[in-house]
Amino acid sequence: MSLSGLRIGEAIALNAQDVDLKNQVIHINKTIFPASKEIGPPKTGSSIRDIHIQPELAKVCSEIFLYTKQEALFRGYRTELFLSNTRGDYISYLVYKDVLKKTSLEVLGFEVTPHMLRHTHASLLLAKGMSVDSISRRLGHEDSQITRQIYLHMTSELKRQEEEKIDSIRLII
């Protein structure tokens, strides 16, 4: 999610055919609702989108495909899902969230939530100079104002770059 900006429900709902490595795109056209565990349309109309798969994300997606196939063979199930639990069914949002928090606390020393991964993605794109409108489209927001309000806090790198630009301005010789 930190490489794609997907919402957790969008990631869990992905079928294998939604992840098209050949054309370097993830098709977002559904989400899973954690409370009811039902698949439905994404959060908003603009949430239906195609996400470009950059090389680093392509590598991770390839590894997930391989792992899923190995698990299915080993455990004796078939699944059309991109990500699945050990029975080939949808991953539980609550279990994923708890495992992510526990693992990140052990490895990083602080808890990470699924939403933090999405936030990290948006912040990294901003730091790399992507426009807020482009980031907004990638995240599936209705308009860029939502992106500005929710996600794009100043990163230290962006602040440093802005300060360098200000330092280079000379009005008096």
Short mmCIF file of C-alpha atoms in Angstrom, two decimals:
data_model
loop_
_atom_site.label_atom_id
_atom_site.label_comp_id
_atom_site.label_asym_id
_atom_site.label_seq_id
_atom_site.Cartn_x
_atom_site.Cartn_y
_atom_site.Cartn_z
CA MET A 1 0.00 0.00 0.00
CA SER A 2 2.92 2.34 0.57
CA LEU A 3 3.93 1.71 -3.08
CA SER A 4 0.44 2.10 -4.56
CA GLY A 5 -1.61 4.36 -2.31
CA LEU A 6 -4.44 1.82 -2.22
CA ARG A 7 -6.95 1.84 0.60
CA ILE A 8 -6.82 -1.38 2.62
CA GLY A 9 -10.30 -2.41 1.43
CA GLU A 10 -9.24 -1.91 -2.19
CA ALA A 11 -6.11 -4.02 -1.71
CA ILE A 12 -7.96 -6.87 0.02
CA ALA A 13 -10.65 -6.93 -2.69
CA LEU A 14 -8.19 -7.29 -5.60
CA ASN A 15 -8.54 -10.32 -7.83
CA ALA A 16 -5.46 -11.65 -9.61
CA GLN A 17 -6.72 -10.30 -12.96
CA ASP A 18 -6.95 -6.78 -11.45
CA VAL A 19 -3.15 -6.74 -11.22
CA ASP A 20 -1.90 -6.57 -14.80
CA LEU A 21 1.89 -6.76 -14.76
CA LYS A 22 2.12 -6.91 -18.56
CA ASN A 23 0.44 -3.51 -18.94
CA GLN A 24 1.81 -2.21 -15.62
CA VAL A 25 -1.57 -1.35 -14.11
CA ILE A 26 -3.75 -2.23 -11.14
CA HIS A 27 -7.47 -1.89 -11.87
CA ILE A 28 -9.37 -0.58 -8.85
CA ASN A 29 -13.09 -1.27 -9.26
CA LYS A 30 -14.23 -2.63 -5.89
CA THR A 31 -13.59 -2.63 -2.18
CA ILE A 32 -14.38 -4.86 0.78
CA PHE A 33 -16.36 -3.44 3.67
CA PRO A 34 -14.72 -4.69 6.90
CA ALA A 35 -17.87 -4.76 9.03
CA SER A 36 -20.00 -6.79 6.62
CA LYS A 37 -17.15 -8.47 4.70
CA GLU A 38 -19.06 -7.72 1.50
CA ILE A 39 -17.53 -6.66 -1.80
CA GLY A 40 -18.96 -3.51 -3.33
CA PRO A 41 -18.04 -0.47 -5.35
CA PRO A 42 -15.14 1.69 -4.15
CA LYS A 43 -15.65 4.60 -1.78
CA THR A 44 -16.48 7.14 -4.53
CA GLY A 45 -16.87 7.24 -8.30
CA SER A 46 -13.36 8.68 -8.63
CA SER A 47 -12.05 5.72 -6.63
CA ILE A 48 -12.62 3.57 -9.71
CA ARG A 49 -9.22 4.03 -11.34
CA ASP A 50 -6.12 2.45 -12.79
CA ILE A 51 -2.91 2.65 -10.78
CA HIS A 52 0.37 2.60 -12.70
CA ILE A 53 2.71 -0.14 -11.49
CA GLN A 54 6.21 1.27 -11.13
CA PRO A 55 9.22 -1.14 -11.19
CA GLU A 56 9.48 -1.48 -7.40
CA LEU A 57 5.76 -2.25 -7.11
CA ALA A 58 6.00 -4.70 -10.04
CA LYS A 59 8.66 -6.65 -8.13
CA VAL A 60 6.49 -6.83 -5.02
CA CYS A 61 3.41 -7.85 -7.04
CA SER A 62 5.41 -10.62 -8.75
CA GLU A 63 6.52 -11.90 -5.35
CA ILE A 64 2.91 -11.86 -4.09
CA PHE A 65 1.76 -13.80 -7.18
CA LEU A 66 4.46 -16.42 -6.60
CA TYR A 67 3.74 -16.68 -2.86
CA THR A 68 -0.01 -17.00 -3.44
CA LYS A 69 0.51 -19.79 -5.99
CA GLN A 70 2.91 -21.64 -3.69
CA GLU A 71 0.52 -21.38 -0.73
CA ALA A 72 -2.43 -22.55 -2.84
CA LEU A 73 -0.47 -25.61 -4.01
CA PHE A 74 0.87 -26.38 -0.54
CA ARG A 75 -2.48 -25.93 1.23
CA GLY A 76 -4.63 -27.40 -1.54
CA TYR A 77 -6.93 -24.55 -2.46
CA ARG A 78 -7.70 -22.43 -5.51
CA THR A 79 -8.21 -18.69 -5.35
CA GLU A 80 -8.84 -15.89 -7.79
CA LEU A 81 -7.72 -13.35 -5.19
CA PHE A 82 -4.48 -11.40 -5.44
CA LEU A 83 -4.06 -11.55 -1.65
CA SER A 84 -5.68 -14.32 0.36
CA ASN A 85 -5.65 -15.94 3.75
CA THR A 86 -4.48 -19.52 4.32
CA ARG A 87 -7.82 -20.87 3.01
CA GLY A 88 -7.83 -18.83 -0.20
CA ASP A 89 -10.47 -16.42 1.12
CA TYR A 90 -10.38 -12.67 1.70
CA ILE A 91 -7.89 -11.46 4.27
CA SER A 92 -9.53 -10.11 7.42
CA TYR A 93 -9.08 -6.35 7.71
CA LEU A 94 -8.84 -6.58 11.51
CA VAL A 95 -6.30 -9.41 11.44
CA TYR A 96 -4.19 -7.55 8.85
CA LYS A 97 -4.33 -4.35 10.88
CA ASP A 98 -3.32 -6.15 14.09
CA VAL A 99 -0.47 -8.07 12.43
CA LEU A 100 0.83 -4.89 10.77
CA LYS A 101 0.78 -3.01 14.08
CA LYS A 102 2.46 -5.84 16.00
CA THR A 103 5.13 -6.49 13.36
CA SER A 104 5.94 -2.81 12.86
CA LEU A 105 6.27 -2.33 16.61
CA GLU A 106 8.72 -5.23 16.81
CA VAL A 107 10.72 -4.25 13.71
CA LEU A 108 10.50 -0.44 13.69
CA GLY A 109 9.79 0.34 17.33
CA PHE A 110 6.46 2.04 16.57
CA GLU A 111 3.04 0.96 15.33
CA VAL A 112 2.10 1.35 11.67
CA THR A 113 -1.51 1.33 10.50
CA PRO A 114 -2.80 0.58 6.98
CA HIS A 115 -3.79 4.22 6.59
CA MET A 116 -0.25 5.32 7.48
CA LEU A 117 1.00 3.35 4.46
CA ARG A 118 -1.36 5.30 2.19
CA HIS A 119 -0.29 8.55 3.84
CA THR A 120 3.38 7.63 3.33
CA HIS A 121 2.72 7.00 -0.36
CA ALA A 122 1.13 10.43 -0.80
CA SER A 123 3.93 12.16 1.11
CA LEU A 124 6.65 10.44 -0.93
CA LEU A 125 4.96 11.43 -4.20
CA LEU A 126 4.76 15.03 -3.03
CA ALA A 127 8.43 15.00 -1.99
CA LYS A 128 9.33 13.73 -5.48
CA GLY A 129 7.57 16.72 -7.04
CA MET A 130 4.31 15.17 -8.23
CA SER A 131 1.44 17.63 -8.44
CA VAL A 132 -1.32 17.45 -5.86
CA ASP A 133 -3.80 16.83 -8.70
CA SER A 134 -1.79 13.79 -9.87
CA ILE A 135 -1.55 12.45 -6.34
CA SER A 136 -5.26 13.01 -5.85
CA ARG A 137 -6.10 10.98 -8.98
CA ARG A 138 -3.78 8.15 -7.89
CA LEU A 139 -5.41 8.03 -4.45
CA GLY A 140 -8.91 8.12 -5.95
CA HIS A 141 -10.01 11.37 -4.33
CA GLU A 142 -12.95 13.32 -5.73
CA ASP A 143 -10.87 16.52 -5.82
CA SER A 144 -7.38 17.65 -4.86
CA GLN A 145 -8.64 19.69 -1.89
CA ILE A 146 -9.33 16.41 -0.07
CA THR A 147 -5.75 15.35 -0.73
CA ARG A 148 -4.40 18.67 0.53
CA GLN A 149 -6.46 18.55 3.73
CA ILE A 150 -5.92 14.93 4.68
CA TYR A 151 -2.57 13.70 3.44
CA LEU A 152 -0.01 16.18 2.36
CA HIS A 153 1.71 17.47 5.44
CA MET A 154 5.09 18.99 4.80
CA THR A 155 7.85 16.43 4.68
CA SER A 156 11.24 17.47 5.99
CA GLU A 157 12.79 16.94 2.55
CA LEU A 158 10.24 19.17 0.85
CA LYS A 159 10.72 21.84 3.52
CA ARG A 160 14.50 21.68 3.05
CA GLN A 161 14.11 22.06 -0.73
CA GLU A 162 11.85 25.08 -0.28
CA GLU A 163 14.32 26.69 2.12
CA GLU A 164 17.14 26.18 -0.40
CA LYS A 165 15.07 27.93 -3.06
CA ILE A 166 14.37 30.82 -0.71
CA ASP A 167 18.06 31.05 0.22
CA SER A 168 18.99 31.36 -3.46
CA ILE A 169 16.81 34.44 -4.00
CA ARG A 170 18.85 37.66 -4.19
CA LEU A 171 17.05 40.99 -4.25
CA ILE A 172 19.95 43.17 -3.09
CA ILE A 173 23.39 42.76 -4.57
#
